[in-house]
Amino acid sequence: MSFRRLLVLLCLCLFIPGAGAGCPPLRIAYVDQHFPPYWLGSGEQVPEPPGASVELLRMFGASAGCPVTLKRVPNARIMATLADGLVDFAPQSASSAGQPGIVFPRDKAGQLDLERSVPQLLVIFVRAADGPGRAAHPATYFHEHVLGNVLGSIYLGRMRNDGLRVDSGATNITSNFDKLRLHRVDGVAVPLIAAGDMDAFIAARYGKAFVRLEQPLYADHIWLAANAQFYAAHPVQVETMWTWLAGPGKLQFAKLLKKYANQH
């Protein structure tokens, strides 16, 4: 190929939408709290090892060739941080789907794409000495007992609409377990990917003081939602990452959760 022809082809490429479009560093927010096996440590600094979910976020960006910058954000501020464009991605539930500035993966019918989400269970821990039994139904038990839930939780409105007694003053999971130990609440709600993901941490830290109810309070889904402006500028890369999460991403997450199973 002559130099002149090569130069013409390169010039034409400049006018093809998306041609040569790279992926800028992704800013991804996640919860600033120690929540093994998903997030480890606390504060602005991301520790090493960082937790299973943090490693997944890095792989998520790498699936489209995008480097990742992580930002730890208090639970109550994550949605606003994403909507305002201070980050490009953040874990979000369906309750954020109608918020301006936030985009979710959609299926062919225009509905939230469950395939490109991660399932989530709201699991309940109670004091073993109280004796409700692991088979106790949480929706019934917490009509008469107080359930600890973190500040800014997406489940708070739903719990109250269901008639549950809720204490939502704690800013993190550990503080709620301290409240449970001190009898200030009668149970703690914890969002988990699989029901047993936090069992090793609870046993290592609290021994046999707490038990997990067999039935979760709610079954839900979590998406890695995108900021609307970022999606508009990089739709191909965003869709690529979402699709990766639906297949290889879920397999990688399962491996990561096994890797972190005994991290406390």
Short mmCIF file of N, CA and C in Angstrom, two decimals, residues 104-259:
data_model
loop_
_atom_site.label_atom_id
_atom_site.label_comp_id
_atom_site.label_asym_id
_atom_site.label_seq_id
_atom_site.Cartn_x
_atom_site.Cartn_y
_atom_site.Cartn_z
N PHE A 104 -29.25 2.42 33.32
CA PHE A 104 -29.14 0.99 33.61
C PHE A 104 -29.11 0.20 32.31
N PRO A 105 -28.54 -1.01 32.32
CA PRO A 105 -28.66 -1.87 31.14
C PRO A 105 -30.10 -2.30 30.94
N ARG A 106 -30.55 -2.28 29.70
CA ARG A 106 -31.93 -2.64 29.37
C ARG A 106 -31.96 -3.83 28.43
N ASP A 107 -33.03 -4.61 28.52
CA ASP A 107 -33.21 -5.73 27.59
C ASP A 107 -33.93 -5.24 26.34
N LYS A 108 -34.26 -6.15 25.43
CA LYS A 108 -34.87 -5.78 24.16
C LYS A 108 -36.25 -5.15 24.34
N ALA A 109 -36.90 -5.46 25.45
CA ALA A 109 -38.22 -4.88 25.73
C ALA A 109 -38.12 -3.55 26.46
N GLY A 110 -36.90 -3.09 26.72
CA GLY A 110 -36.72 -1.82 27.42
C GLY A 110 -36.80 -1.92 28.92
N GLN A 111 -36.86 -3.15 29.44
CA GLN A 111 -36.92 -3.36 30.88
C GLN A 111 -35.51 -3.49 31.45
N LEU A 112 -35.36 -3.32 32.76
CA LEU A 112 -34.07 -3.55 33.39
C LEU A 112 -33.61 -4.97 33.07
N ASP A 113 -32.37 -5.09 32.62
CA ASP A 113 -31.85 -6.38 32.16
C ASP A 113 -31.34 -7.19 33.35
N LEU A 114 -32.11 -8.19 33.75
CA LEU A 114 -31.73 -9.01 34.90
C LEU A 114 -30.49 -9.85 34.61
N GLU A 115 -30.28 -10.22 33.34
CA GLU A 115 -29.10 -11.01 32.99
C GLU A 115 -27.82 -10.24 33.28
N ARG A 116 -27.88 -8.93 33.14
CA ARG A 116 -26.68 -8.11 33.34
C ARG A 116 -26.69 -7.44 34.71
N SER A 117 -27.25 -8.14 35.67
CA SER A 117 -27.26 -7.70 37.06
C SER A 117 -26.60 -8.77 37.91
N VAL A 118 -26.46 -8.48 39.20
CA VAL A 118 -25.97 -9.45 40.18
C VAL A 118 -27.08 -9.66 41.20
N PRO A 119 -27.48 -10.90 41.47
CA PRO A 119 -28.54 -11.14 42.46
C PRO A 119 -28.09 -10.71 43.85
N GLN A 120 -29.04 -10.27 44.66
CA GLN A 120 -28.72 -9.84 46.02
C GLN A 120 -29.82 -10.28 46.97
N LEU A 121 -29.42 -10.75 48.15
CA LEU A 121 -30.34 -11.16 49.19
C LEU A 121 -30.16 -10.25 50.39
N LEU A 122 -31.25 -9.88 51.04
CA LEU A 122 -31.15 -9.14 52.29
C LEU A 122 -31.28 -10.17 53.42
N VAL A 123 -30.12 -10.51 54.00
CA VAL A 123 -30.01 -11.58 54.98
C VAL A 123 -30.08 -10.99 56.38
N ILE A 124 -30.66 -11.75 57.31
CA ILE A 124 -30.87 -11.26 58.68
C ILE A 124 -30.07 -12.10 59.68
N PHE A 125 -29.33 -11.42 60.56
CA PHE A 125 -28.65 -12.06 61.68
C PHE A 125 -29.34 -11.63 62.98
N VAL A 126 -29.48 -12.59 63.92
CA VAL A 126 -30.09 -12.31 65.21
C VAL A 126 -29.20 -12.88 66.31
N ARG A 127 -29.49 -12.51 67.56
CA ARG A 127 -28.76 -13.09 68.69
C ARG A 127 -29.19 -14.55 68.89
N ALA A 128 -28.22 -15.42 69.02
CA ALA A 128 -28.53 -16.84 69.24
C ALA A 128 -29.29 -17.04 70.55
N ALA A 129 -28.95 -16.24 71.57
CA ALA A 129 -29.56 -16.41 72.89
C ALA A 129 -31.03 -16.04 72.91
N ASP A 130 -31.48 -15.26 71.92
CA ASP A 130 -32.89 -14.87 71.91
C ASP A 130 -33.80 -16.00 71.49
N GLY A 131 -33.24 -16.98 70.80
CA GLY A 131 -33.98 -18.18 70.46
C GLY A 131 -35.12 -18.09 69.49
N PRO A 132 -35.09 -17.19 68.48
CA PRO A 132 -36.20 -17.21 67.52
C PRO A 132 -36.14 -18.43 66.62
N GLY A 133 -34.95 -19.06 66.56
CA GLY A 133 -34.79 -20.22 65.68
C GLY A 133 -34.43 -19.77 64.28
N ARG A 134 -33.54 -20.50 63.63
CA ARG A 134 -33.08 -20.11 62.30
C ARG A 134 -34.21 -20.15 61.28
N ALA A 135 -35.27 -20.89 61.58
CA ALA A 135 -36.39 -20.99 60.65
C ALA A 135 -37.40 -19.86 60.82
N ALA A 136 -37.15 -18.94 61.74
CA ALA A 136 -38.10 -17.84 61.98
C ALA A 136 -38.28 -17.01 60.70
N HIS A 137 -39.49 -16.55 60.47
CA HIS A 137 -39.79 -15.73 59.29
C HIS A 137 -39.45 -14.27 59.62
N PRO A 138 -38.48 -13.67 58.94
CA PRO A 138 -38.06 -12.31 59.32
C PRO A 138 -39.16 -11.26 59.21
N ALA A 139 -40.01 -11.38 58.19
CA ALA A 139 -41.07 -10.37 58.02
C ALA A 139 -42.05 -10.40 59.18
N THR A 140 -42.21 -11.55 59.81
CA THR A 140 -43.09 -11.67 60.97
C THR A 140 -42.38 -11.27 62.26
N TYR A 141 -41.16 -11.77 62.42
CA TYR A 141 -40.39 -11.53 63.64
C TYR A 141 -40.17 -10.05 63.89
N PHE A 142 -39.91 -9.29 62.82
CA PHE A 142 -39.55 -7.88 63.00
C PHE A 142 -40.75 -6.93 62.93
N HIS A 143 -41.94 -7.49 63.03
CA HIS A 143 -43.08 -6.67 63.36
C HIS A 143 -43.08 -6.34 64.86
N GLU A 144 -42.47 -7.23 65.65
CA GLU A 144 -42.45 -7.07 67.10
C GLU A 144 -41.05 -6.80 67.64
N HIS A 145 -40.02 -6.93 66.81
CA HIS A 145 -38.64 -6.72 67.23
C HIS A 145 -37.99 -5.69 66.32
N VAL A 146 -36.90 -5.09 66.80
CA VAL A 146 -36.26 -3.99 66.06
C VAL A 146 -35.14 -4.52 65.17
N LEU A 147 -35.21 -4.15 63.91
CA LEU A 147 -34.22 -4.58 62.92
C LEU A 147 -33.25 -3.44 62.60
N GLY A 148 -31.96 -3.70 62.76
CA GLY A 148 -30.94 -2.71 62.45
C GLY A 148 -30.64 -2.68 60.95
N ASN A 149 -30.68 -1.47 60.39
CA ASN A 149 -30.44 -1.29 58.95
C ASN A 149 -29.56 -0.06 58.79
N VAL A 150 -28.60 -0.08 57.85
CA VAL A 150 -27.66 1.03 57.74
C VAL A 150 -28.32 2.29 57.19
N LEU A 151 -27.77 3.43 57.59
CA LEU A 151 -28.23 4.73 57.13
C LEU A 151 -28.15 4.80 55.60
N GLY A 152 -29.22 5.26 54.96
CA GLY A 152 -29.23 5.40 53.51
C GLY A 152 -29.54 4.12 52.76
N SER A 153 -29.92 3.08 53.46
CA SER A 153 -30.21 1.81 52.80
C SER A 153 -31.38 1.95 51.81
N ILE A 154 -31.26 1.28 50.67
CA ILE A 154 -32.32 1.29 49.67
C ILE A 154 -33.57 0.57 50.16
N TYR A 155 -33.43 -0.22 51.23
CA TYR A 155 -34.54 -1.04 51.71
C TYR A 155 -35.38 -0.38 52.79
N LEU A 156 -34.95 0.78 53.27
CA LEU A 156 -35.61 1.38 54.42
C LEU A 156 -37.10 1.65 54.17
N GLY A 157 -37.42 2.29 53.06
CA GLY A 157 -38.82 2.58 52.76
C GLY A 157 -39.65 1.32 52.62
N ARG A 158 -39.09 0.33 51.97
CA ARG A 158 -39.82 -0.93 51.78
C ARG A 158 -40.09 -1.61 53.12
N MET A 159 -39.09 -1.61 54.00
CA MET A 159 -39.27 -2.24 55.31
C MET A 159 -40.40 -1.56 56.09
N ARG A 160 -40.40 -0.24 56.08
CA ARG A 160 -41.43 0.49 56.84
C ARG A 160 -42.80 0.31 56.22
N ASN A 161 -42.86 0.26 54.89
CA ASN A 161 -44.15 -0.01 54.23
C ASN A 161 -44.67 -1.40 54.57
N ASP A 162 -43.75 -2.32 54.84
CA ASP A 162 -44.15 -3.68 55.22
C ASP A 162 -44.46 -3.81 56.70
N GLY A 163 -44.40 -2.69 57.43
CA GLY A 163 -44.76 -2.69 58.84
C GLY A 163 -43.68 -3.16 59.78
N LEU A 164 -42.41 -3.19 59.33
CA LEU A 164 -41.33 -3.65 60.19
C LEU A 164 -40.84 -2.51 61.09
N ARG A 165 -40.35 -2.88 62.26
CA ARG A 165 -39.75 -1.91 63.18
C ARG A 165 -38.28 -1.80 62.83
N VAL A 166 -37.83 -0.60 62.44
CA VAL A 166 -36.48 -0.43 61.89
C VAL A 166 -35.71 0.65 62.63
N ASP A 167 -34.45 0.35 62.90
CA ASP A 167 -33.49 1.34 63.40
C ASP A 167 -32.47 1.54 62.28
N SER A 168 -32.41 2.74 61.71
CA SER A 168 -31.53 2.98 60.57
C SER A 168 -30.49 4.05 60.86
N GLY A 169 -30.04 4.13 62.11
CA GLY A 169 -29.09 5.18 62.48
C GLY A 169 -27.63 4.85 62.25
N ALA A 170 -27.28 3.57 62.15
CA ALA A 170 -25.87 3.19 62.01
C ALA A 170 -25.36 3.48 60.61
N THR A 171 -24.11 3.92 60.52
CA THR A 171 -23.54 4.25 59.21
C THR A 171 -22.86 3.07 58.54
N ASN A 172 -22.67 1.97 59.27
CA ASN A 172 -22.02 0.80 58.66
C ASN A 172 -22.49 -0.48 59.33
N ILE A 173 -22.16 -1.60 58.68
CA ILE A 173 -22.60 -2.91 59.16
C ILE A 173 -22.03 -3.23 60.54
N THR A 174 -20.75 -2.93 60.75
CA THR A 174 -20.11 -3.26 62.02
C THR A 174 -20.80 -2.57 63.19
N SER A 175 -21.18 -1.31 63.02
CA SER A 175 -21.88 -0.59 64.08
C SER A 175 -23.21 -1.25 64.41
N ASN A 176 -23.89 -1.78 63.39
CA ASN A 176 -25.15 -2.46 63.65
C ASN A 176 -24.94 -3.75 64.43
N PHE A 177 -23.86 -4.48 64.15
CA PHE A 177 -23.59 -5.68 64.92
C PHE A 177 -23.23 -5.33 66.37
N ASP A 178 -22.58 -4.20 66.57
CA ASP A 178 -22.33 -3.75 67.94
C ASP A 178 -23.65 -3.44 68.65
N LYS A 179 -24.58 -2.83 67.94
CA LYS A 179 -25.91 -2.57 68.52
C LYS A 179 -26.61 -3.88 68.87
N LEU A 180 -26.46 -4.88 68.02
CA LEU A 180 -27.08 -6.19 68.28
C LEU A 180 -26.47 -6.81 69.53
N ARG A 181 -25.17 -6.71 69.66
CA ARG A 181 -24.48 -7.26 70.83
C ARG A 181 -24.92 -6.56 72.11
N LEU A 182 -25.19 -5.26 72.02
CA LEU A 182 -25.58 -4.47 73.19
C LEU A 182 -27.10 -4.44 73.42
N HIS A 183 -27.85 -5.24 72.65
CA HIS A 183 -29.31 -5.35 72.77
C HIS A 183 -30.02 -4.04 72.43
N ARG A 184 -29.42 -3.23 71.59
CA ARG A 184 -30.08 -2.00 71.14
C ARG A 184 -30.95 -2.27 69.91
N VAL A 185 -30.67 -3.34 69.20
CA VAL A 185 -31.54 -3.85 68.14
C VAL A 185 -31.63 -5.35 68.32
N ASP A 186 -32.57 -5.98 67.64
CA ASP A 186 -32.78 -7.42 67.81
C ASP A 186 -32.34 -8.23 66.58
N GLY A 187 -31.90 -7.53 65.56
CA GLY A 187 -31.41 -8.21 64.36
C GLY A 187 -30.70 -7.20 63.48
N VAL A 188 -29.92 -7.70 62.53
CA VAL A 188 -29.20 -6.84 61.59
C VAL A 188 -29.47 -7.34 60.17
N ALA A 189 -29.82 -6.40 59.30
CA ALA A 189 -30.04 -6.72 57.89
C ALA A 189 -28.76 -6.48 57.11
N VAL A 190 -28.35 -7.47 56.30
CA VAL A 190 -27.10 -7.38 55.55
C VAL A 190 -27.36 -7.79 54.10
N PRO A 191 -27.06 -6.93 53.12
CA PRO A 191 -27.23 -7.32 51.72
C PRO A 191 -26.06 -8.19 51.26
N LEU A 192 -26.35 -9.39 50.79
CA LEU A 192 -25.32 -10.35 50.39
C LEU A 192 -25.64 -10.95 49.02
N ILE A 193 -24.60 -11.38 48.33
CA ILE A 193 -24.78 -12.05 47.04
C ILE A 193 -25.31 -13.47 47.26
N ALA A 194 -24.70 -14.18 48.19
CA ALA A 194 -25.17 -15.50 48.59
C ALA A 194 -25.34 -15.49 50.11
N ALA A 195 -26.31 -16.22 50.60
CA ALA A 195 -26.69 -16.11 52.01
C ALA A 195 -25.54 -16.34 52.98
N GLY A 196 -24.62 -17.25 52.63
CA GLY A 196 -23.55 -17.59 53.56
C GLY A 196 -22.27 -16.80 53.40
N ASP A 197 -22.27 -15.76 52.56
CA ASP A 197 -21.03 -15.05 52.25
C ASP A 197 -20.37 -14.40 53.46
N MET A 198 -21.14 -14.04 54.47
CA MET A 198 -20.57 -13.34 55.63
C MET A 198 -20.44 -14.25 56.86
N ASP A 199 -20.76 -15.52 56.72
CA ASP A 199 -20.74 -16.42 57.87
C ASP A 199 -19.36 -16.52 58.51
N ALA A 200 -18.31 -16.61 57.69
CA ALA A 200 -16.96 -16.76 58.23
C ALA A 200 -16.55 -15.52 59.02
N PHE A 201 -16.89 -14.34 58.51
CA PHE A 201 -16.57 -13.10 59.21
C PHE A 201 -17.30 -13.03 60.54
N ILE A 202 -18.57 -13.36 60.55
CA ILE A 202 -19.37 -13.30 61.79
C ILE A 202 -18.83 -14.28 62.82
N ALA A 203 -18.50 -15.50 62.39
CA ALA A 203 -17.99 -16.50 63.32
C ALA A 203 -16.64 -16.08 63.89
N ALA A 204 -15.77 -15.52 63.03
CA ALA A 204 -14.44 -15.11 63.49
C ALA A 204 -14.51 -13.95 64.46
N ARG A 205 -15.44 -13.04 64.25
CA ARG A 205 -15.50 -11.83 65.07
C ARG A 205 -16.39 -11.97 66.30
N TYR A 206 -17.49 -12.75 66.18
CA TYR A 206 -18.47 -12.80 67.27
C TYR A 206 -18.70 -14.21 67.81
N GLY A 207 -17.97 -15.18 67.29
CA GLY A 207 -18.15 -16.55 67.75
C GLY A 207 -19.55 -17.07 67.43
N LYS A 208 -20.20 -17.63 68.44
CA LYS A 208 -21.54 -18.19 68.25
C LYS A 208 -22.65 -17.28 68.77
N ALA A 209 -22.31 -16.01 68.98
CA ALA A 209 -23.29 -15.07 69.57
C ALA A 209 -24.44 -14.79 68.62
N PHE A 210 -24.19 -14.81 67.30
CA PHE A 210 -25.22 -14.47 66.32
C PHE A 210 -25.47 -15.64 65.38
N VAL A 211 -26.70 -15.73 64.92
CA VAL A 211 -27.04 -16.75 63.93
C VAL A 211 -27.78 -16.08 62.77
N ARG A 212 -27.68 -16.70 61.62
CA ARG A 212 -28.34 -16.18 60.41
C ARG A 212 -29.66 -16.90 60.20
N LEU A 213 -30.73 -16.13 60.01
CA LEU A 213 -32.01 -16.74 59.69
C LEU A 213 -31.93 -17.39 58.32
N GLU A 214 -32.57 -18.53 58.18
CA GLU A 214 -32.48 -19.28 56.93
C GLU A 214 -33.14 -18.55 55.76
N GLN A 215 -34.21 -17.83 56.06
CA GLN A 215 -34.94 -17.15 54.99
C GLN A 215 -34.53 -15.68 54.91
N PRO A 216 -34.06 -15.21 53.76
CA PRO A 216 -33.77 -13.78 53.60
C PRO A 216 -35.05 -12.96 53.70
N LEU A 217 -34.89 -11.71 54.06
CA LEU A 217 -36.05 -10.82 54.11
C LEU A 217 -36.52 -10.48 52.70
N TYR A 218 -35.58 -10.14 51.80
CA TYR A 218 -35.91 -9.79 50.41
C TYR A 218 -34.91 -10.43 49.46
N ALA A 219 -35.34 -10.69 48.25
CA ALA A 219 -34.46 -11.10 47.15
C ALA A 219 -34.52 -9.99 46.10
N ASP A 220 -33.37 -9.57 45.63
CA ASP A 220 -33.30 -8.39 44.78
C ASP A 220 -32.20 -8.55 43.75
N HIS A 221 -31.88 -7.46 43.03
CA HIS A 221 -30.78 -7.44 42.07
C HIS A 221 -30.04 -6.11 42.21
N ILE A 222 -28.75 -6.15 41.86
CA ILE A 222 -27.91 -4.95 41.84
C ILE A 222 -27.28 -4.84 40.46
N TRP A 223 -27.24 -3.62 39.95
CA TRP A 223 -26.61 -3.34 38.66
C TRP A 223 -25.43 -2.40 38.85
N LEU A 224 -24.46 -2.47 37.94
CA LEU A 224 -23.43 -1.44 37.87
C LEU A 224 -23.96 -0.38 36.92
N ALA A 225 -24.67 0.58 37.47
CA ALA A 225 -25.30 1.63 36.67
C ALA A 225 -24.26 2.67 36.25
N ALA A 226 -24.54 3.35 35.14
CA ALA A 226 -23.61 4.33 34.59
C ALA A 226 -24.18 5.74 34.70
N ASN A 227 -23.29 6.70 34.80
CA ASN A 227 -23.70 8.09 34.70
C ASN A 227 -24.17 8.35 33.27
N ALA A 228 -25.27 9.10 33.12
CA ALA A 228 -25.88 9.28 31.80
C ALA A 228 -24.94 9.96 30.80
N GLN A 229 -24.19 10.96 31.24
CA GLN A 229 -23.28 11.65 30.33
C GLN A 229 -22.14 10.73 29.89
N PHE A 230 -21.66 9.92 30.82
CA PHE A 230 -20.59 8.98 30.45
C PHE A 230 -21.12 7.97 29.45
N TYR A 231 -22.35 7.49 29.68
CA TYR A 231 -22.92 6.52 28.74
C TYR A 231 -23.09 7.14 27.35
N ALA A 232 -23.55 8.38 27.30
CA ALA A 232 -23.76 9.04 26.01
C ALA A 232 -22.45 9.19 25.24
N ALA A 233 -21.35 9.39 25.96
CA ALA A 233 -20.05 9.57 25.32
C ALA A 233 -19.38 8.26 24.95
N HIS A 234 -19.71 7.17 25.68
CA HIS A 234 -19.02 5.89 25.47
C HIS A 234 -19.99 4.71 25.48
N PRO A 235 -21.04 4.72 24.66
CA PRO A 235 -22.05 3.65 24.72
C PRO A 235 -21.51 2.26 24.39
N VAL A 236 -20.59 2.18 23.43
CA VAL A 236 -20.07 0.87 23.04
C VAL A 236 -19.30 0.23 24.19
N GLN A 237 -18.43 1.00 24.83
CA GLN A 237 -17.65 0.46 25.95
C GLN A 237 -18.55 0.07 27.12
N VAL A 238 -19.54 0.90 27.42
CA VAL A 238 -20.43 0.60 28.55
C VAL A 238 -21.22 -0.68 28.28
N GLU A 239 -21.79 -0.81 27.10
CA GLU A 239 -22.55 -2.02 26.77
C GLU A 239 -21.64 -3.25 26.79
N THR A 240 -20.40 -3.09 26.37
CA THR A 240 -19.45 -4.21 26.40
C THR A 240 -19.20 -4.67 27.83
N MET A 241 -19.02 -3.72 28.73
CA MET A 241 -18.77 -4.07 30.13
C MET A 241 -20.00 -4.72 30.76
N TRP A 242 -21.17 -4.18 30.49
CA TRP A 242 -22.39 -4.78 31.04
C TRP A 242 -22.59 -6.21 30.54
N THR A 243 -22.31 -6.43 29.26
CA THR A 243 -22.47 -7.77 28.69
C THR A 243 -21.43 -8.73 29.27
N TRP A 244 -20.22 -8.23 29.49
CA TRP A 244 -19.20 -9.07 30.13
C TRP A 244 -19.66 -9.52 31.51
N LEU A 245 -20.28 -8.62 32.26
CA LEU A 245 -20.72 -8.96 33.60
C LEU A 245 -21.76 -10.09 33.58
N ALA A 246 -22.56 -10.15 32.52
CA ALA A 246 -23.61 -11.16 32.43
C ALA A 246 -23.06 -12.57 32.27
N GLY A 247 -21.86 -12.70 31.70
CA GLY A 247 -21.30 -14.03 31.44
C GLY A 247 -20.02 -14.26 32.20
N PRO A 248 -18.87 -13.91 31.60
CA PRO A 248 -17.58 -14.13 32.28
C PRO A 248 -17.49 -13.44 33.63
N GLY A 249 -18.14 -12.29 33.76
CA GLY A 249 -18.05 -11.55 35.01
C GLY A 249 -18.62 -12.32 36.19
N LYS A 250 -19.75 -12.96 35.99
CA LYS A 250 -20.36 -13.72 37.09
C LYS A 250 -19.50 -14.92 37.47
N LEU A 251 -18.88 -15.55 36.48
CA LEU A 251 -17.98 -16.66 36.76
C LEU A 251 -16.76 -16.18 37.54
N GLN A 252 -16.21 -15.05 37.14
CA GLN A 252 -15.07 -14.49 37.85
C GLN A 252 -15.44 -14.10 39.28
N PHE A 253 -16.65 -13.57 39.46
CA PHE A 253 -17.08 -13.17 40.80
C PHE A 253 -17.18 -14.37 41.72
N ALA A 254 -17.69 -15.48 41.22
CA ALA A 254 -17.77 -16.69 42.03
C ALA A 254 -16.38 -17.14 42.48
N LYS A 255 -15.39 -17.04 41.59
CA LYS A 255 -14.02 -17.41 41.95
C LYS A 255 -13.45 -16.46 42.99
N LEU A 256 -13.75 -15.17 42.82
CA LEU A 256 -13.25 -14.18 43.78
C LEU A 256 -13.85 -14.38 45.16
N LEU A 257 -15.13 -14.71 45.22
CA LEU A 257 -15.78 -14.93 46.52
C LEU A 257 -15.17 -16.12 47.23
N LYS A 258 -14.77 -17.16 46.49
CA LYS A 258 -14.10 -18.31 47.09
C LYS A 258 -12.73 -17.88 47.61
N LYS A 259 -12.04 -17.06 46.83
CA LYS A 259 -10.71 -16.57 47.22
C LYS A 259 -10.77 -15.79 48.53
#
